[in-house]
mmCIF file of C-alpha atoms (C1' of nucleotides) in Angstrom:
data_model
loop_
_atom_site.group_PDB
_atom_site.id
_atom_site.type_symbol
_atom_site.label_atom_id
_atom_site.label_comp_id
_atom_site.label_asym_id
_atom_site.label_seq_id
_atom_site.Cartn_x
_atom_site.Cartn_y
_atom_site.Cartn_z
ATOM 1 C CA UNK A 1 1.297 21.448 -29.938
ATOM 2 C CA UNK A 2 -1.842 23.692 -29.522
ATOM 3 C CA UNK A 3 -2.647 24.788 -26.186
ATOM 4 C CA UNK A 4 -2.443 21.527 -23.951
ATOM 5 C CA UNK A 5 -0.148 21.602 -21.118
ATOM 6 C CA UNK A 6 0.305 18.509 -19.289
ATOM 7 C CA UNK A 7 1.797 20.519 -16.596
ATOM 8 C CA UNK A 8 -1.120 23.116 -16.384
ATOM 9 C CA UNK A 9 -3.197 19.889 -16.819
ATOM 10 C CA UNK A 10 -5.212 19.343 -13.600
ATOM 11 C CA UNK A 11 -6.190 16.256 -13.698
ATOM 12 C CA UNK A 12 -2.558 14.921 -14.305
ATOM 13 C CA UNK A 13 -1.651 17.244 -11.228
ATOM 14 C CA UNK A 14 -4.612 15.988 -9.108
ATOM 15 C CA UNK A 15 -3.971 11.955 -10.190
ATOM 16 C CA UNK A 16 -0.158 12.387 -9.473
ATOM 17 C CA UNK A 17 -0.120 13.984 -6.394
ATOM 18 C CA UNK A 18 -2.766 12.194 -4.827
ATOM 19 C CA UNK A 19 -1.074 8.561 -6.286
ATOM 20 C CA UNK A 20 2.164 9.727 -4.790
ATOM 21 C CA UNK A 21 0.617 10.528 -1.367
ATOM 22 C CA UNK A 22 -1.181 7.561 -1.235
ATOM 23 C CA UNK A 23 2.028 5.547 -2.031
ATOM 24 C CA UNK A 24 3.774 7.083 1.097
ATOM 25 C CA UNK A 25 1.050 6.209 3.595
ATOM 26 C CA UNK A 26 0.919 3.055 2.127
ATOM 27 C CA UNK A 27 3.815 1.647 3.164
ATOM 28 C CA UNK A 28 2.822 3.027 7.038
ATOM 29 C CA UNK A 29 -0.448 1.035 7.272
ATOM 30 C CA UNK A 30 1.142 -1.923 5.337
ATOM 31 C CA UNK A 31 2.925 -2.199 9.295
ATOM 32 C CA UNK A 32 -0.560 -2.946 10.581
ATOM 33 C CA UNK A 33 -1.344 -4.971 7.827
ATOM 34 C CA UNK A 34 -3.852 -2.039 6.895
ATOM 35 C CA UNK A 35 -4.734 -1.183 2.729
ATOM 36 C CA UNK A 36 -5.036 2.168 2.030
ATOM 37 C CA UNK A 37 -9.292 1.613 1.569
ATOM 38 C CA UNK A 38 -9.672 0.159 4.617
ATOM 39 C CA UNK A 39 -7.954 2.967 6.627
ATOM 40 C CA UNK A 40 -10.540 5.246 4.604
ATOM 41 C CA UNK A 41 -13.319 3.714 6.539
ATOM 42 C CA UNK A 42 -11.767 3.452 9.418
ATOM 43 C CA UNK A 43 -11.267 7.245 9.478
ATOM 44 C CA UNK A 44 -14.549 7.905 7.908
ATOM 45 C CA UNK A 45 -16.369 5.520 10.875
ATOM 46 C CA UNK A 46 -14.448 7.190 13.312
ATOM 47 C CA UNK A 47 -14.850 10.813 12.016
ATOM 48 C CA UNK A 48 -18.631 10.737 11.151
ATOM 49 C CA UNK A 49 -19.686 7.075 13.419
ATOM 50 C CA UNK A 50 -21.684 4.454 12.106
ATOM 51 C CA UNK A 51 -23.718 4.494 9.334
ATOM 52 C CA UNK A 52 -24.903 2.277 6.525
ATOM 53 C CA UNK A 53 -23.463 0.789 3.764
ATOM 54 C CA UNK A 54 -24.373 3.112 0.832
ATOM 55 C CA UNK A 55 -23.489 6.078 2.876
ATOM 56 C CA UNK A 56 -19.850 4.494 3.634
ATOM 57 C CA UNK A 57 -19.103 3.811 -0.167
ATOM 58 C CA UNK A 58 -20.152 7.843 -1.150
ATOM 59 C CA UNK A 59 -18.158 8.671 1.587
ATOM 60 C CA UNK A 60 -15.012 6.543 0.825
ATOM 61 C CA UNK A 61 -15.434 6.534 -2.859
ATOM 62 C CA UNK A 62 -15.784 3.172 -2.562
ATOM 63 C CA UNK A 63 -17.580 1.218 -5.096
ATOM 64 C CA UNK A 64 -20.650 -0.461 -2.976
ATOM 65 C CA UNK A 65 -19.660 -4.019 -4.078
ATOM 66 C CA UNK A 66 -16.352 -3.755 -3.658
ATOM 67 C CA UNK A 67 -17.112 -2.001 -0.133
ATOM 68 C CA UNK A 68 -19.478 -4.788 0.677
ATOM 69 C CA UNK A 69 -16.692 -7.800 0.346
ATOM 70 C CA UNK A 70 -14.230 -5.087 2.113
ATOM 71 C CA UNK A 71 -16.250 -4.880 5.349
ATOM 72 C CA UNK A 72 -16.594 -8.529 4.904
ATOM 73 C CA UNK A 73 -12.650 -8.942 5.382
ATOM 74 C CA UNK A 74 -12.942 -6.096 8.335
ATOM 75 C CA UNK A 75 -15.556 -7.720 9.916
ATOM 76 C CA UNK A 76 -13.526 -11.127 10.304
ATOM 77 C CA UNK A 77 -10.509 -9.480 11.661
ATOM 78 C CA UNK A 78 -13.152 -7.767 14.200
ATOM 79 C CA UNK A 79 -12.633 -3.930 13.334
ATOM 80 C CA UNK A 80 -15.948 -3.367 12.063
ATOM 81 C CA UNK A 81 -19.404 -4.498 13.260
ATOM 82 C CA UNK A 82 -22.559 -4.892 10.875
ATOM 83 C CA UNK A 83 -26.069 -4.533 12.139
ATOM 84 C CA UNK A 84 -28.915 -5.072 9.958
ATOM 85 C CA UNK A 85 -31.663 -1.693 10.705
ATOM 86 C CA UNK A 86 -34.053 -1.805 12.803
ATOM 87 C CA UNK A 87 -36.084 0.607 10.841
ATOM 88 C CA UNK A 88 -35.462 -0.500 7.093
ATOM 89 C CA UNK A 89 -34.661 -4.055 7.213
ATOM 90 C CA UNK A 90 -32.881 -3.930 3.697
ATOM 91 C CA UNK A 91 -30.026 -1.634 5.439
ATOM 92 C CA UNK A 92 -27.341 -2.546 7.327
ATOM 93 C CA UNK A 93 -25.305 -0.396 9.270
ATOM 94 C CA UNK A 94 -21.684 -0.829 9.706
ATOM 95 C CA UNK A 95 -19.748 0.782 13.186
ATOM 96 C CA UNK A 96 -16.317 0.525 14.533
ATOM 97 C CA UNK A 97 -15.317 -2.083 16.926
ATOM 98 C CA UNK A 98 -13.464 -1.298 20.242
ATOM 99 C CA UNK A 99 -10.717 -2.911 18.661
ATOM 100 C CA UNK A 100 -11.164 -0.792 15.461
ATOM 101 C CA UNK A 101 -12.086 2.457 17.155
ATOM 102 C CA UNK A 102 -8.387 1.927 18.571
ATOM 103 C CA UNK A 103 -6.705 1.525 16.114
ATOM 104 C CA UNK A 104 -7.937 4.138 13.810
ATOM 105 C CA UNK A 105 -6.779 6.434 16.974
ATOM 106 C CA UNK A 106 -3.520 4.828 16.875
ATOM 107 C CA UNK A 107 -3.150 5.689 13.482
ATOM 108 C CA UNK A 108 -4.506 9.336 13.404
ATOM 109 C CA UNK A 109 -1.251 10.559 14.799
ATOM 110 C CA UNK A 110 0.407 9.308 12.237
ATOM 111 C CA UNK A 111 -1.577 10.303 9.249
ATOM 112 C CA UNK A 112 -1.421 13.847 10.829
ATOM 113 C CA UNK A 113 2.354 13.501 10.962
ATOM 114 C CA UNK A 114 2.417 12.627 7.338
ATOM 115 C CA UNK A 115 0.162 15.557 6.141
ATOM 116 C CA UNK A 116 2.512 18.035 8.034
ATOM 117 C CA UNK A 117 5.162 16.418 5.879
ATOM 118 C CA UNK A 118 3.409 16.317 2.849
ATOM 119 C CA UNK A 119 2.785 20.077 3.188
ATOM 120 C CA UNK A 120 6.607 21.139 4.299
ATOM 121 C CA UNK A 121 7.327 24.568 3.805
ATOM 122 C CA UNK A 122 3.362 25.606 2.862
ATOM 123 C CA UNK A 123 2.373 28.468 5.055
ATOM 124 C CA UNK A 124 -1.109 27.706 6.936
ATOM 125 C CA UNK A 125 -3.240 29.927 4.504
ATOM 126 C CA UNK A 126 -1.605 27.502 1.678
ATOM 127 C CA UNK A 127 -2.993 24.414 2.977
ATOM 128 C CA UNK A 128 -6.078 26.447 3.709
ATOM 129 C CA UNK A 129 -6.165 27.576 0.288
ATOM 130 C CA UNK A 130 -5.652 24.127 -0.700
ATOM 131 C CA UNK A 131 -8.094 22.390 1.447
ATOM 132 C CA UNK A 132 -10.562 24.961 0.204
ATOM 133 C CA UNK A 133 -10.171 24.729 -3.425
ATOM 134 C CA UNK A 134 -10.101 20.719 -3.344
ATOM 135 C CA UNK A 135 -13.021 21.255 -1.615
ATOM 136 C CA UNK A 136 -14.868 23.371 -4.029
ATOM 137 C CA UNK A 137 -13.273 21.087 -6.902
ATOM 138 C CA UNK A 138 -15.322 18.431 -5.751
ATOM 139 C CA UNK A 139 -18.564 20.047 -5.377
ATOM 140 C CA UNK A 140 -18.391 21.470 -8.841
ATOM 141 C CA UNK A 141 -17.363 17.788 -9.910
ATOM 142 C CA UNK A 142 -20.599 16.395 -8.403
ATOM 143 C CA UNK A 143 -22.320 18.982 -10.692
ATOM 144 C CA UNK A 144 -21.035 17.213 -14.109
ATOM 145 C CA UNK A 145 -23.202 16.085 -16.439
ATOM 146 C CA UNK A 146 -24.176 12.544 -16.514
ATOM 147 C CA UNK A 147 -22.130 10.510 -19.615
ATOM 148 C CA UNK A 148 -24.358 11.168 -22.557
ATOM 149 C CA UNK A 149 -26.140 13.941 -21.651
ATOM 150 C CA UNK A 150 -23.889 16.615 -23.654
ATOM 151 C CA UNK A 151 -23.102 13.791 -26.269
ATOM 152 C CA UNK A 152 -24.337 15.063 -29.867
ATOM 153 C CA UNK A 153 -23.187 12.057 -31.870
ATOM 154 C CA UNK B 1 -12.400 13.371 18.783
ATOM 155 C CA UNK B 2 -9.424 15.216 19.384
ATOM 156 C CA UNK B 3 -8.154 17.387 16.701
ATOM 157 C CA UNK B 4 -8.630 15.118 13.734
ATOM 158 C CA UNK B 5 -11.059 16.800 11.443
ATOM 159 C CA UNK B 6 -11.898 14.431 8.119
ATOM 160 C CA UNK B 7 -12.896 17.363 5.962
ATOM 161 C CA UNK B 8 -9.470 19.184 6.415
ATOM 162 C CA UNK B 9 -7.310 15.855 5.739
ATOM 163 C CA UNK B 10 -5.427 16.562 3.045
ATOM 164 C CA UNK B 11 -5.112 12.740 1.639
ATOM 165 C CA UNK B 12 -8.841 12.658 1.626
ATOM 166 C CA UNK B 13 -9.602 15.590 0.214
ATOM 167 C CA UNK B 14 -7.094 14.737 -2.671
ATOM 168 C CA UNK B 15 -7.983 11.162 -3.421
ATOM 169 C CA UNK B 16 -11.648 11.906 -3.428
ATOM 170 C CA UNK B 17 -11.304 14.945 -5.779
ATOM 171 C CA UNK B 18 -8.816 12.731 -7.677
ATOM 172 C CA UNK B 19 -11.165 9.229 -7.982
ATOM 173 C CA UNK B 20 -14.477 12.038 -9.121
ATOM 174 C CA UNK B 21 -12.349 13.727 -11.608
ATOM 175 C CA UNK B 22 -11.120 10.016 -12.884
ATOM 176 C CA UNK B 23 -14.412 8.580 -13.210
ATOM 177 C CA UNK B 24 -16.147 11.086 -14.978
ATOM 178 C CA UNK B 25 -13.354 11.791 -17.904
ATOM 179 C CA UNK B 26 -13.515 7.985 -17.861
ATOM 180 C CA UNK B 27 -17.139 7.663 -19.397
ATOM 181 C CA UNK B 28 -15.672 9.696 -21.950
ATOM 182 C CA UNK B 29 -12.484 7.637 -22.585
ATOM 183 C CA UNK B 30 -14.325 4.699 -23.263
ATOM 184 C CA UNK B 31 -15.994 5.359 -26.178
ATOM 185 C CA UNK B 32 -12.790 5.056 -27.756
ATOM 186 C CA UNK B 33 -12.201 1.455 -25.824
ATOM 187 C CA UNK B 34 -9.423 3.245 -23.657
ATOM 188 C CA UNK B 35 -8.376 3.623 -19.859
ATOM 189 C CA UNK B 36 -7.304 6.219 -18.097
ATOM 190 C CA UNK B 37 -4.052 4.778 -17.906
ATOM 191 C CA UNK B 38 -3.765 4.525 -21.731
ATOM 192 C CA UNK B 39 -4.552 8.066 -21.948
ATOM 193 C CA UNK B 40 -2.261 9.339 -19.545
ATOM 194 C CA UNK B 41 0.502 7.395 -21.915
ATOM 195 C CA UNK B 42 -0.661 9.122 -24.564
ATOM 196 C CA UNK B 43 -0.844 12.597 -23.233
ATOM 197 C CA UNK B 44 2.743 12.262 -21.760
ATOM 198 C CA UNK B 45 4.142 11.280 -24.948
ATOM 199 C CA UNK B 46 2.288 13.439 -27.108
ATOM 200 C CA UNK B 47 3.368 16.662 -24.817
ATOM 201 C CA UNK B 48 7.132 15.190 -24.162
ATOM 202 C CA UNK B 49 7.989 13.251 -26.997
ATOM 203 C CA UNK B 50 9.623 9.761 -26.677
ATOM 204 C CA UNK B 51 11.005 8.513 -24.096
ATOM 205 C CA UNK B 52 12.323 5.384 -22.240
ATOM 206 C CA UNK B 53 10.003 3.136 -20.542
ATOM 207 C CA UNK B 54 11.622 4.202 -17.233
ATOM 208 C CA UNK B 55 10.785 7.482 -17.594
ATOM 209 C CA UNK B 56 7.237 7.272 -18.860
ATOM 210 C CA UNK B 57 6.676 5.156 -16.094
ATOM 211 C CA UNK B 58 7.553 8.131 -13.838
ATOM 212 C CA UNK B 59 6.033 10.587 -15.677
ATOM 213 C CA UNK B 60 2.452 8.751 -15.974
ATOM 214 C CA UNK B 61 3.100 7.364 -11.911
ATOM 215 C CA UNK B 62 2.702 3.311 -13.177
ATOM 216 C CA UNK B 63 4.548 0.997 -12.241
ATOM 217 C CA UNK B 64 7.298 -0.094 -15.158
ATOM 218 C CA UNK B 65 6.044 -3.782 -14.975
ATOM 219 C CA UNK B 66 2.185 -2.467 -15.418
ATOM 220 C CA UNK B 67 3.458 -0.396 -18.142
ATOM 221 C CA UNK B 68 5.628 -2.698 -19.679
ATOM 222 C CA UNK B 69 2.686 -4.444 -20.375
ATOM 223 C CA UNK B 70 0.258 -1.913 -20.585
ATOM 224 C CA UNK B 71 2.867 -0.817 -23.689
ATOM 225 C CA UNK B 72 2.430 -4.173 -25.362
ATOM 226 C CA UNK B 73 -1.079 -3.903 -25.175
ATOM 227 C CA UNK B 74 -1.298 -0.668 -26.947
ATOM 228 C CA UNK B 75 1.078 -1.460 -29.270
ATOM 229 C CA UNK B 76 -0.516 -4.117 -30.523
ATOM 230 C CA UNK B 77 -3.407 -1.695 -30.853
ATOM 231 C CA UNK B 78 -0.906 0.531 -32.917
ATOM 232 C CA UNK B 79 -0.965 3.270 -30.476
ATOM 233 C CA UNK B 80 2.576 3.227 -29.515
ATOM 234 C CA UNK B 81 5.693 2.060 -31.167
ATOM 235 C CA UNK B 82 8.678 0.542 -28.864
ATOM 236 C CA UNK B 83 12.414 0.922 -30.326
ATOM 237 C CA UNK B 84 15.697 -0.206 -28.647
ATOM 238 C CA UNK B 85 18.170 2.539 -28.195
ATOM 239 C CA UNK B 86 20.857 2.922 -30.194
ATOM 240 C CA UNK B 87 22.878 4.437 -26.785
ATOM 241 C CA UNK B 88 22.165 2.010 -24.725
ATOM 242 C CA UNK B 89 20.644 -1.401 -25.663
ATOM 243 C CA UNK B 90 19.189 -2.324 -22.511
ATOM 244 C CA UNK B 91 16.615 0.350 -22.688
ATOM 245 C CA UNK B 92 13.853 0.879 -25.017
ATOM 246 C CA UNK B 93 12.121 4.022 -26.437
ATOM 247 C CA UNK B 94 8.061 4.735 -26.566
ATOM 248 C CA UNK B 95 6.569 6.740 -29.331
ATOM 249 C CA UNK B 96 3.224 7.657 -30.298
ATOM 250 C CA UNK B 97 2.455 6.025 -33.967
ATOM 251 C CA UNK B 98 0.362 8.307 -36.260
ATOM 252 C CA UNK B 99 -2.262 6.440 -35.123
ATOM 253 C CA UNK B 100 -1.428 7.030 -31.214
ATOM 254 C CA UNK B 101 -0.879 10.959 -32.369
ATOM 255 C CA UNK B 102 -4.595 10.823 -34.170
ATOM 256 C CA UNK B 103 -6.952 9.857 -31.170
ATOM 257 C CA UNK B 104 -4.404 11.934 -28.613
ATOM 258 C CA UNK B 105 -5.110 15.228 -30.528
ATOM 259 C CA UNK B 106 -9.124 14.013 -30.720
ATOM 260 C CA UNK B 107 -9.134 13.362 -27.176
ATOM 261 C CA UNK B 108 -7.199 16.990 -25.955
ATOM 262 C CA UNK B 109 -10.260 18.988 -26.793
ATOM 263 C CA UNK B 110 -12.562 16.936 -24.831
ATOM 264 C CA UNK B 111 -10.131 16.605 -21.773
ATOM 265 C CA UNK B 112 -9.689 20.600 -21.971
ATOM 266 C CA UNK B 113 -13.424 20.908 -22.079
ATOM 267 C CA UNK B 114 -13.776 18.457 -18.984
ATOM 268 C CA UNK B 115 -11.206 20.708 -17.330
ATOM 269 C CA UNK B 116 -13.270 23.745 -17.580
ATOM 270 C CA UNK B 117 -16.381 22.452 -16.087
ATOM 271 C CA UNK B 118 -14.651 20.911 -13.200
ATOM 272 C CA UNK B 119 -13.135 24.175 -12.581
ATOM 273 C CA UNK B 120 -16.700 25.946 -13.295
ATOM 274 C CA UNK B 121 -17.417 28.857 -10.774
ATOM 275 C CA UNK B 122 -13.398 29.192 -10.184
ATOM 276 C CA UNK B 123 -11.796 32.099 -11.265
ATOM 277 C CA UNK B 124 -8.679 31.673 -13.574
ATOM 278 C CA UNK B 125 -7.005 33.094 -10.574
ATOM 279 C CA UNK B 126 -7.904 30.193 -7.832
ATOM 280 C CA UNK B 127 -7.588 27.848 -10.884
ATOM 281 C CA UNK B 128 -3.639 28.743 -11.258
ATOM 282 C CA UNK B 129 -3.320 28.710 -7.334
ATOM 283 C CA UNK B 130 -4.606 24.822 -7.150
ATOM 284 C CA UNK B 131 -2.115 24.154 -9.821
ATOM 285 C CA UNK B 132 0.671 25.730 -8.381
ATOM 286 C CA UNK B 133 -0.199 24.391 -4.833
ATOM 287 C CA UNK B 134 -0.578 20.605 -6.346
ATOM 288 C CA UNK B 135 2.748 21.470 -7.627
ATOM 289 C CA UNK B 136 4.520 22.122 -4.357
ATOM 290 C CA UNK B 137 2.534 19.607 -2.700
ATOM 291 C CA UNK B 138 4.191 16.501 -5.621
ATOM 292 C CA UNK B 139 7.558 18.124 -4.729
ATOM 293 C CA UNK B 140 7.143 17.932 -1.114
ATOM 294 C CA UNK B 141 6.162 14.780 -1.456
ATOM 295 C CA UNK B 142 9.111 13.619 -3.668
ATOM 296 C CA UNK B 143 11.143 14.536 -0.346
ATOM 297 C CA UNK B 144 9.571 12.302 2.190
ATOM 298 C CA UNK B 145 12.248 10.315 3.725
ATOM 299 C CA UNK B 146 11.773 6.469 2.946
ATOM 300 C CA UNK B 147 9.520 3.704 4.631
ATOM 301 C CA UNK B 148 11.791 3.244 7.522
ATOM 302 C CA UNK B 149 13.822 6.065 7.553
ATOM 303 C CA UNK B 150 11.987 7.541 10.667
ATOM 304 C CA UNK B 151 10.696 4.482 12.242
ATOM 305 C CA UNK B 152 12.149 4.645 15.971
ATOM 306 C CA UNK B 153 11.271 0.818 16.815
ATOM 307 C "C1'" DT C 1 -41.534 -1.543 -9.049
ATOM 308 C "C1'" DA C 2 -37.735 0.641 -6.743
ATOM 309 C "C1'" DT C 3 -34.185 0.317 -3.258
ATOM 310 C "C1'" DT C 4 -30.414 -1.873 -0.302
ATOM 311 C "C1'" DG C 5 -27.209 -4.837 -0.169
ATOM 312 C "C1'" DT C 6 -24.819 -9.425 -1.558
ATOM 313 C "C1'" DT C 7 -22.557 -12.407 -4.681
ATOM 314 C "C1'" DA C 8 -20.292 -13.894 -9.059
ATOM 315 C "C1'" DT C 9 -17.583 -13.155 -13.173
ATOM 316 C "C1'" DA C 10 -14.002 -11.404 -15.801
ATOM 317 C "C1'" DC C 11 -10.780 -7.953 -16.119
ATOM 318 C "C1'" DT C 12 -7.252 -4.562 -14.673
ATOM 319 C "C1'" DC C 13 -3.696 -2.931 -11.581
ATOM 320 C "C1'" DT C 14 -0.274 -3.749 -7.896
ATOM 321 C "C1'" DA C 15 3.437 -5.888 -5.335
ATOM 322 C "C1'" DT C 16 7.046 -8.930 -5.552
ATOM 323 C "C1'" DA C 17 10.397 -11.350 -7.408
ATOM 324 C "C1'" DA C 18 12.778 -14.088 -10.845
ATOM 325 C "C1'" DC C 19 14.690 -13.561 -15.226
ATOM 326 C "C1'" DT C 20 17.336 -11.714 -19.655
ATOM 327 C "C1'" DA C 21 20.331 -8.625 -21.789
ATOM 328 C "C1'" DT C 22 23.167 -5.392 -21.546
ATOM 329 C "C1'" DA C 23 26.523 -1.859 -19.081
ATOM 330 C "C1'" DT D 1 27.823 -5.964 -9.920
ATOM 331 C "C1'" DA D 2 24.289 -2.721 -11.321
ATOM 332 C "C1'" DT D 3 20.773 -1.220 -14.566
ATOM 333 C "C1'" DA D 4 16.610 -1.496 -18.043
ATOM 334 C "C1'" DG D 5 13.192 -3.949 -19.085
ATOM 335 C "C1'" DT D 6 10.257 -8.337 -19.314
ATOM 336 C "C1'" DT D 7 7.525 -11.928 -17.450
ATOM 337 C "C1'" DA D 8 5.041 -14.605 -13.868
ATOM 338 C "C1'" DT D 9 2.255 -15.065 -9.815
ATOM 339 C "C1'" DA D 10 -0.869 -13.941 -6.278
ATOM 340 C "C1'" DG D 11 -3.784 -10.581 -4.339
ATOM 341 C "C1'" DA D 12 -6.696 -6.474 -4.372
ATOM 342 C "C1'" DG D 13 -9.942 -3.437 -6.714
ATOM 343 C "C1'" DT D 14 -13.371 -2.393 -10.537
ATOM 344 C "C1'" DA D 15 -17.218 -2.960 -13.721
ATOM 345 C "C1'" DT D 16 -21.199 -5.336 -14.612
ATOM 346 C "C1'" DA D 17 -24.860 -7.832 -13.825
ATOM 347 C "C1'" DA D 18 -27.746 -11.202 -11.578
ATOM 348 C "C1'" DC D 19 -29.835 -11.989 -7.287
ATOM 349 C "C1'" DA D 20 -32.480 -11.748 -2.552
ATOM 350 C "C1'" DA D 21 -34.915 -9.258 0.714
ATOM 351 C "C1'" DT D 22 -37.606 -5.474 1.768
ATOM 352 C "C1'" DA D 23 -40.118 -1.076 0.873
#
DNA sequence: TATTGTTATACTCTATAACTATA
DNA sequence: TATAGTTATAGAGTATAACAATA
């Protein structure tokens, strides 16, 4: 079967483990009636404070519509704020709330808990090693080539 | 902000790596009108062989009612071929058609090629150690006690 | 004219559960 | 009674594009 190894395959390694992880905090936030996307800003608010819209959805990995009707939903149930710019009146910049600010500290402990789990018997440099070379993953994905620009057909 | 550090949590790192790596192979996919779903069913299959619908599903990490139906769909488009067992006549086997075998052998080189240039600057070294460590990490996870398992409330 | 964000549409995937047919 | 798979429903997310307001 040539050379393709779905287990050597990393973006079958990548999808899996980061579906399965996802899965397992899932069902934690589902408690606080929290999706997995909104818990992303939350802890992307919280890590890096407010900022706008556009920013948030590269961020998040959010798609900006999609992030637009989400902070729509958070906004109603009062965890994040919007503020239209004062200096480009286009923008609008989304913060926590007190209420949301809480809870994403609430949760942190938890999420924590869960990585420490996730990475079990890993040594320290592992997850280093880990963090590191997701890191660098993504950096060199940003670097890709837009769709068509290596298409010769 | 106490010890929480974004850029060292695990989950994030992970699903952001994960949802780049997705999205650019996916420009690719769709020239040939298919998800990334539908090629991670055809990748499993083509490296494994056939298999039961219960066991693709857990291979591929979708859910056996969005395959179920995700199978119909591509069989339809004669990419896969369902067959009862003859063991056991509850269950069902999955098998690439010729067809299914075709565009999964077309694709490989492309996917292979996408794989290098995500890796780019890594050495084949650091490239094995992600692998291995994204490994551990899905077999960690596999272990994580159940949703309430811990809860003390 | 380009940018920032909002809204609308149709589609896909998920979660849940009811259902069929076997075992 | 349990298991393998199918089907149905509602909800969430995505892709795409049209749109408004502002730069």
């Amino acid at each position: 079967m040539s050379s393709f190894d779905l287990q050597r395959y990393l973006p079958y390694l990548l999808n899996r483990a980061a579906i399965r992880i996802t899965e397992a905090f899932q069902r934690e936030l589902r408690k606080d009636d929290l999706s997995v996307v909104m818990w992303r800003v939350l802890a992307v608010l919280w890590h890096d404070g407010a900022m706008r819209l556009g920013a948030l959805a590269e961020a998040t990995s959010i798609e900006v519509s999609t992030l637009s009707r989400l902070i729509t939903t958070m906004q109603a149930r009062m965890l994040v704020s919007r503020t239209r710019c004062t200096d480009d009146a286009r923008a609008v910049e989304v913060d926590l709330t007190a209420e949301g600010r809480a809870i994403a500290e609430r949760i942190v402990p938890m999420a924590l808990h869960y990585e420490s789990m996730a990475l079990a018997d890993m040594s320290a440099a592992d997850g280093d090693a880990l963090r590191r070379l997701l890191t660098r993953l993504y950096g060199n994905l940003s670097d890709l080539p837009p769709p068509d620009a290596s298409a010769g057909t």
